[in-house]
Amino acid sequence: MRFCFIVDRSLGTLAKWLRILGYDTIYEPEVSAGEFYDRSEDPRILITRSKEIQKAWGSHDHVFISSNPLVEQLQQVVAQIGITREDIRPFSRCIHCNLAIDRINKNEVYGLVPDYIWETHDAFNRCNQCKRIYWSGSHAERSMDMIKLIFDVK
Ligand SMILES: [Zn+2]
């Protein structure tokens, strides 16, 4: 099952990680707590650690974050929403733009990534909005360790 999230301004790293896992995640640090009231009809799941925002959101779906370490925050989201390892689509979304990234022909990225990366990788993806190029080693290895940690708890 696919979920979409909206994350409050105090949880920027968590928001980035939800995008790494492949989730459509709104993170707009300039949005004030009061504005969450107007957005509470969105079919998104709110993730917050603000009592004020939680109140503005009312009874709609949300996760109230109580931990500080990132791994515990992610574990809390995964446990409360019921996300499994099979549900996630890691590295399928631009972590800056929140858009799905597309596979791009290797020849098109020549000169756009370091030469040694081009020579040692075959699969590249690009964000159509910001034009950032992603490849399997760009953040994948450290991230895979984190993903293991997140789903290891059960
Ligand atoms: Zn982008």
PDB file of C-alpha atoms and ligand atoms in Angstrom:
ATOM      1  CA  MET A   1       0.000   0.000   0.000  1.00  0.00           C
ATOM      2  CA  ARG A   2       1.198   3.476  -0.894  1.00  0.00           C
ATOM      3  CA  PHE A   3       1.165   6.261   1.651  1.00  0.00           C
ATOM      4  CA  CYS A   4       1.810   9.974   1.290  1.00  0.00           C
ATOM      5  CA  PHE A   5       3.155  12.141   4.052  1.00  0.00           C
ATOM      6  CA  ILE A   6       3.372  15.722   5.179  1.00  0.00           C
ATOM      7  CA  VAL A   7       6.124  16.427   7.681  1.00  0.00           C
ATOM      8  CA  ASP A   8       6.458  19.394  10.008  1.00  0.00           C
ATOM      9  CA  ARG A   9       9.414  21.756   9.855  1.00  0.00           C
ATOM     10  CA  SER A  10      11.287  20.258  12.810  1.00  0.00           C
ATOM     11  CA  LEU A  11      11.687  16.898  11.066  1.00  0.00           C
ATOM     12  CA  GLY A  12      13.633  17.717   7.909  1.00  0.00           C
ATOM     13  CA  THR A  13      15.971  14.740   8.081  1.00  0.00           C
ATOM     14  CA  LEU A  14      13.086  12.367   8.595  1.00  0.00           C
ATOM     15  CA  ALA A  15      11.329  13.911   5.576  1.00  0.00           C
ATOM     16  CA  LYS A  16      14.424  13.360   3.448  1.00  0.00           C
ATOM     17  CA  TRP A  17      14.520   9.741   4.546  1.00  0.00           C
ATOM     18  CA  LEU A  18      10.889   9.122   3.697  1.00  0.00           C
ATOM     19  CA  ARG A  19      11.767  10.300   0.187  1.00  0.00           C
ATOM     20  CA  ILE A  20      14.799   7.988   0.107  1.00  0.00           C
ATOM     21  CA  LEU A  21      12.406   5.148   0.939  1.00  0.00           C
ATOM     22  CA  GLY A  22      10.320   6.269  -2.039  1.00  0.00           C
ATOM     23  CA  TYR A  23       7.448   8.039  -0.310  1.00  0.00           C
ATOM     24  CA  ASP A  24       5.760  11.165  -1.642  1.00  0.00           C
ATOM     25  CA  THR A  25       6.563  13.519   1.239  1.00  0.00           C
ATOM     26  CA  ILE A  26       5.706  17.203   1.529  1.00  0.00           C
ATOM     27  CA  TYR A  27       8.218  19.146   3.564  1.00  0.00           C
ATOM     28  CA  GLU A  28       7.838  22.917   3.501  1.00  0.00           C
ATOM     29  CA  PRO A  29       9.679  24.502   6.421  1.00  0.00           C
ATOM     30  CA  GLU A  30       8.004  27.856   5.863  1.00  0.00           C
ATOM     31  CA  VAL A  31       4.498  26.505   6.574  1.00  0.00           C
ATOM     32  CA  SER A  32       3.299  27.653   9.992  1.00  0.00           C
ATOM     33  CA  ALA A  33       1.615  25.442  12.560  1.00  0.00           C
ATOM     34  CA  GLY A  34      -1.734  27.167  12.003  1.00  0.00           C
ATOM     35  CA  GLU A  35      -1.713  26.354   8.304  1.00  0.00           C
ATOM     36  CA  PHE A  36      -1.787  22.671   9.082  1.00  0.00           C
ATOM     37  CA  TYR A  37      -5.409  23.140  10.088  1.00  0.00           C
ATOM     38  CA  ASP A  38      -6.261  24.155   6.505  1.00  0.00           C
ATOM     39  CA  ARG A  39      -4.401  21.156   5.151  1.00  0.00           C
ATOM     40  CA  SER A  40      -5.857  18.563   7.457  1.00  0.00           C
ATOM     41  CA  GLU A  41      -8.326  17.418   4.763  1.00  0.00           C
ATOM     42  CA  ASP A  42      -5.382  16.275   2.633  1.00  0.00           C
ATOM     43  CA  PRO A  43      -5.323  12.500   2.394  1.00  0.00           C
ATOM     44  CA  ARG A  44      -1.764  12.629   3.674  1.00  0.00           C
ATOM     45  CA  ILE A  45      -0.464  11.265   6.919  1.00  0.00           C
ATOM     46  CA  LEU A  46       0.944  14.002   9.114  1.00  0.00           C
ATOM     47  CA  ILE A  47       4.244  13.374  10.851  1.00  0.00           C
ATOM     48  CA  THR A  48       4.954  15.843  13.600  1.00  0.00           C
ATOM     49  CA  ARG A  49       6.489  16.351  16.992  1.00  0.00           C
ATOM     50  CA  SER A  50       4.550  19.519  17.688  1.00  0.00           C
ATOM     51  CA  LYS A  51       1.526  19.294  19.997  1.00  0.00           C
ATOM     52  CA  GLU A  52       0.215  22.457  18.385  1.00  0.00           C
ATOM     53  CA  ILE A  53       0.319  20.979  14.878  1.00  0.00           C
ATOM     54  CA  GLN A  54      -1.093  17.702  16.128  1.00  0.00           C
ATOM     55  CA  LYS A  55      -4.040  19.635  17.567  1.00  0.00           C
ATOM     56  CA  ALA A  56      -4.556  21.587  14.324  1.00  0.00           C
ATOM     57  CA  TRP A  57      -4.625  18.299  12.422  1.00  0.00           C
ATOM     58  CA  GLY A  58      -7.489  17.014  14.545  1.00  0.00           C
ATOM     59  CA  SER A  59      -8.459  13.376  14.246  1.00  0.00           C
ATOM     60  CA  HIS A  60      -6.923  12.813  10.794  1.00  0.00           C
ATOM     61  CA  ASP A  61      -4.177  10.237  10.342  1.00  0.00           C
ATOM     62  CA  HIS A  62      -0.886  11.198  11.913  1.00  0.00           C
ATOM     63  CA  VAL A  63       2.201   9.937  13.679  1.00  0.00           C
ATOM     64  CA  PHE A  64       3.416  11.841  16.711  1.00  0.00           C
ATOM     65  CA  ILE A  65       7.180  11.492  16.902  1.00  0.00           C
ATOM     66  CA  SER A  66       8.622  11.129  20.385  1.00  0.00           C
ATOM     67  CA  SER A  67      12.239  10.110  19.660  1.00  0.00           C
ATOM     68  CA  ASN A  68      15.243  12.165  18.666  1.00  0.00           C
ATOM     69  CA  PRO A  69      17.515   9.626  16.945  1.00  0.00           C
ATOM     70  CA  LEU A  70      16.626   9.361  13.257  1.00  0.00           C
ATOM     71  CA  VAL A  71      16.588   5.583  13.240  1.00  0.00           C
ATOM     72  CA  GLU A  72      14.047   5.530  16.079  1.00  0.00           C
ATOM     73  CA  GLN A  73      11.898   8.107  14.309  1.00  0.00           C
ATOM     74  CA  LEU A  74      11.855   5.972  11.186  1.00  0.00           C
ATOM     75  CA  GLN A  75      11.128   2.848  13.205  1.00  0.00           C
ATOM     76  CA  GLN A  76       8.229   4.644  14.830  1.00  0.00           C
ATOM     77  CA  VAL A  77       6.716   5.639  11.461  1.00  0.00           C
ATOM     78  CA  VAL A  78       7.207   2.154  10.029  1.00  0.00           C
ATOM     79  CA  ALA A  79       5.668   0.471  13.089  1.00  0.00           C
ATOM     80  CA  GLN A  80       2.728   2.815  13.457  1.00  0.00           C
ATOM     81  CA  ILE A  81       1.777   2.939   9.763  1.00  0.00           C
ATOM     82  CA  GLY A  82       2.522  -0.740   9.258  1.00  0.00           C
ATOM     83  CA  ILE A  83       5.114  -0.349   6.498  1.00  0.00           C
ATOM     84  CA  THR A  84       7.010  -3.478   5.518  1.00  0.00           C
ATOM     85  CA  ARG A  85      10.346  -3.929   3.782  1.00  0.00           C
ATOM     86  CA  GLU A  86       8.431  -5.003   0.662  1.00  0.00           C
ATOM     87  CA  ASP A  87       6.404  -1.776   0.601  1.00  0.00           C
ATOM     88  CA  ILE A  88       9.280   0.626   0.128  1.00  0.00           C
ATOM     89  CA  ARG A  89      10.776   1.721  -3.196  1.00  0.00           C
ATOM     90  CA  PRO A  90      14.209   3.002  -2.162  1.00  0.00           C
ATOM     91  CA  PHE A  91      15.988   5.505  -4.420  1.00  0.00           C
ATOM     92  CA  SER A  92      13.022   6.016  -6.724  1.00  0.00           C
ATOM     93  CA  ARG A  93      12.399   9.658  -5.832  1.00  0.00           C
ATOM     94  CA  CYS A  94      14.430  12.891  -5.932  1.00  0.00           C
ATOM     95  CA  ILE A  95      15.188  13.775  -2.335  1.00  0.00           C
ATOM     96  CA  HIS A  96      15.217  17.489  -3.202  1.00  0.00           C
ATOM     97  CA  CYS A  97      12.096  17.785  -5.383  1.00  0.00           C
ATOM     98  CA  ASN A  98       9.984  14.879  -4.089  1.00  0.00           C
ATOM     99  CA  LEU A  99       9.375  13.711  -7.678  1.00  0.00           C
ATOM    100  CA  ALA A 100       9.827  10.228  -9.076  1.00  0.00           C
ATOM    101  CA  ILE A 101      13.119   9.932 -10.955  1.00  0.00           C
ATOM    102  CA  ASP A 102      13.426   8.318 -14.384  1.00  0.00           C
ATOM    103  CA  ARG A 103      15.954   5.905 -15.815  1.00  0.00           C
ATOM    104  CA  ILE A 104      18.224   7.713 -18.238  1.00  0.00           C
ATOM    105  CA  ASN A 105      20.463   6.335 -20.956  1.00  0.00           C
ATOM    106  CA  LYS A 106      24.083   6.032 -19.855  1.00  0.00           C
ATOM    107  CA  ASN A 107      25.292   7.959 -22.884  1.00  0.00           C
ATOM    108  CA  GLU A 108      23.231  10.979 -21.878  1.00  0.00           C
ATOM    109  CA  VAL A 109      25.055  11.419 -18.586  1.00  0.00           C
ATOM    110  CA  TYR A 110      28.552  11.371 -20.043  1.00  0.00           C
ATOM    111  CA  GLY A 111      30.318  14.482 -18.780  1.00  0.00           C
ATOM    112  CA  LEU A 112      27.594  15.148 -16.216  1.00  0.00           C
ATOM    113  CA  VAL A 113      28.948  12.757 -13.592  1.00  0.00           C
ATOM    114  CA  PRO A 114      32.576  12.164 -12.585  1.00  0.00           C
ATOM    115  CA  ASP A 115      34.397  10.028 -15.159  1.00  0.00           C
ATOM    116  CA  TYR A 116      35.106   7.192 -12.735  1.00  0.00           C
ATOM    117  CA  ILE A 117      31.412   7.017 -11.871  1.00  0.00           C
ATOM    118  CA  TRP A 118      30.484   6.880 -15.538  1.00  0.00           C
ATOM    119  CA  GLU A 119      33.010   4.140 -16.152  1.00  0.00           C
ATOM    120  CA  THR A 120      31.964   1.987 -13.225  1.00  0.00           C
ATOM    121  CA  HIS A 121      28.154   2.324 -13.340  1.00  0.00           C
ATOM    122  CA  ASP A 122      25.532   1.404 -15.904  1.00  0.00           C
ATOM    123  CA  ALA A 123      22.281   2.503 -14.317  1.00  0.00           C
ATOM    124  CA  PHE A 124      21.511   6.204 -13.958  1.00  0.00           C
ATOM    125  CA  ASN A 125      18.338   8.044 -13.039  1.00  0.00           C
ATOM    126  CA  ARG A 126      17.516  11.705 -13.407  1.00  0.00           C
ATOM    127  CA  CYS A 127      15.071  14.075 -11.770  1.00  0.00           C
ATOM    128  CA  ASN A 128      13.193  15.886 -14.514  1.00  0.00           C
ATOM    129  CA  GLN A 129      12.777  18.988 -12.391  1.00  0.00           C
ATOM    130  CA  CYS A 130      16.205  19.740 -10.894  1.00  0.00           C
ATOM    131  CA  LYS A 131      18.149  17.527 -13.361  1.00  0.00           C
ATOM    132  CA  ARG A 132      20.124  15.890 -10.564  1.00  0.00           C
ATOM    133  CA  ILE A 133      21.514  12.529 -11.587  1.00  0.00           C
ATOM    134  CA  TYR A 134      21.363   9.543  -9.276  1.00  0.00           C
ATOM    135  CA  TRP A 135      23.279   6.309  -9.544  1.00  0.00           C
ATOM    136  CA  SER A 136      23.372   3.224  -7.389  1.00  0.00           C
ATOM    137  CA  GLY A 137      26.402   4.260  -5.358  1.00  0.00           C
ATOM    138  CA  SER A 138      25.463   7.901  -4.878  1.00  0.00           C
ATOM    139  CA  HIS A 139      23.811   7.308  -1.542  1.00  0.00           C
ATOM    140  CA  ALA A 140      22.745   3.712  -1.736  1.00  0.00           C
ATOM    141  CA  GLU A 141      25.276   1.852   0.357  1.00  0.00           C
ATOM    142  CA  ARG A 142      25.026   3.828   3.576  1.00  0.00           C
ATOM    143  CA  SER A 143      21.317   4.059   3.011  1.00  0.00           C
ATOM    144  CA  MET A 144      20.948   0.299   2.704  1.00  0.00           C
ATOM    145  CA  ASP A 145      22.545  -0.036   6.139  1.00  0.00           C
ATOM    146  CA  MET A 146      19.954   2.357   7.539  1.00  0.00           C
ATOM    147  CA  ILE A 147      17.099   0.525   5.827  1.00  0.00           C
ATOM    148  CA  LYS A 148      18.306  -2.718   7.397  1.00  0.00           C
ATOM    149  CA  LEU A 149      18.309  -1.064  10.814  1.00  0.00           C
ATOM    150  CA  ILE A 150      14.816   0.319  10.367  1.00  0.00           C
ATOM    151  CA  PHE A 151      13.275  -3.033   9.526  1.00  0.00           C
ATOM    152  CA  ASP A 152      15.395  -5.163  11.834  1.00  0.00           C
ATOM    153  CA  VAL A 153      13.481  -4.406  15.003  1.00  0.00           C
ATOM    154  CA  LYS A 154      10.606  -6.850  14.746  1.00  0.00           C
TER     155      LYS A 154
HETATM  156 ZN    ZN B   1      14.966  16.947  -8.246  1.00  0.00          ZN
END
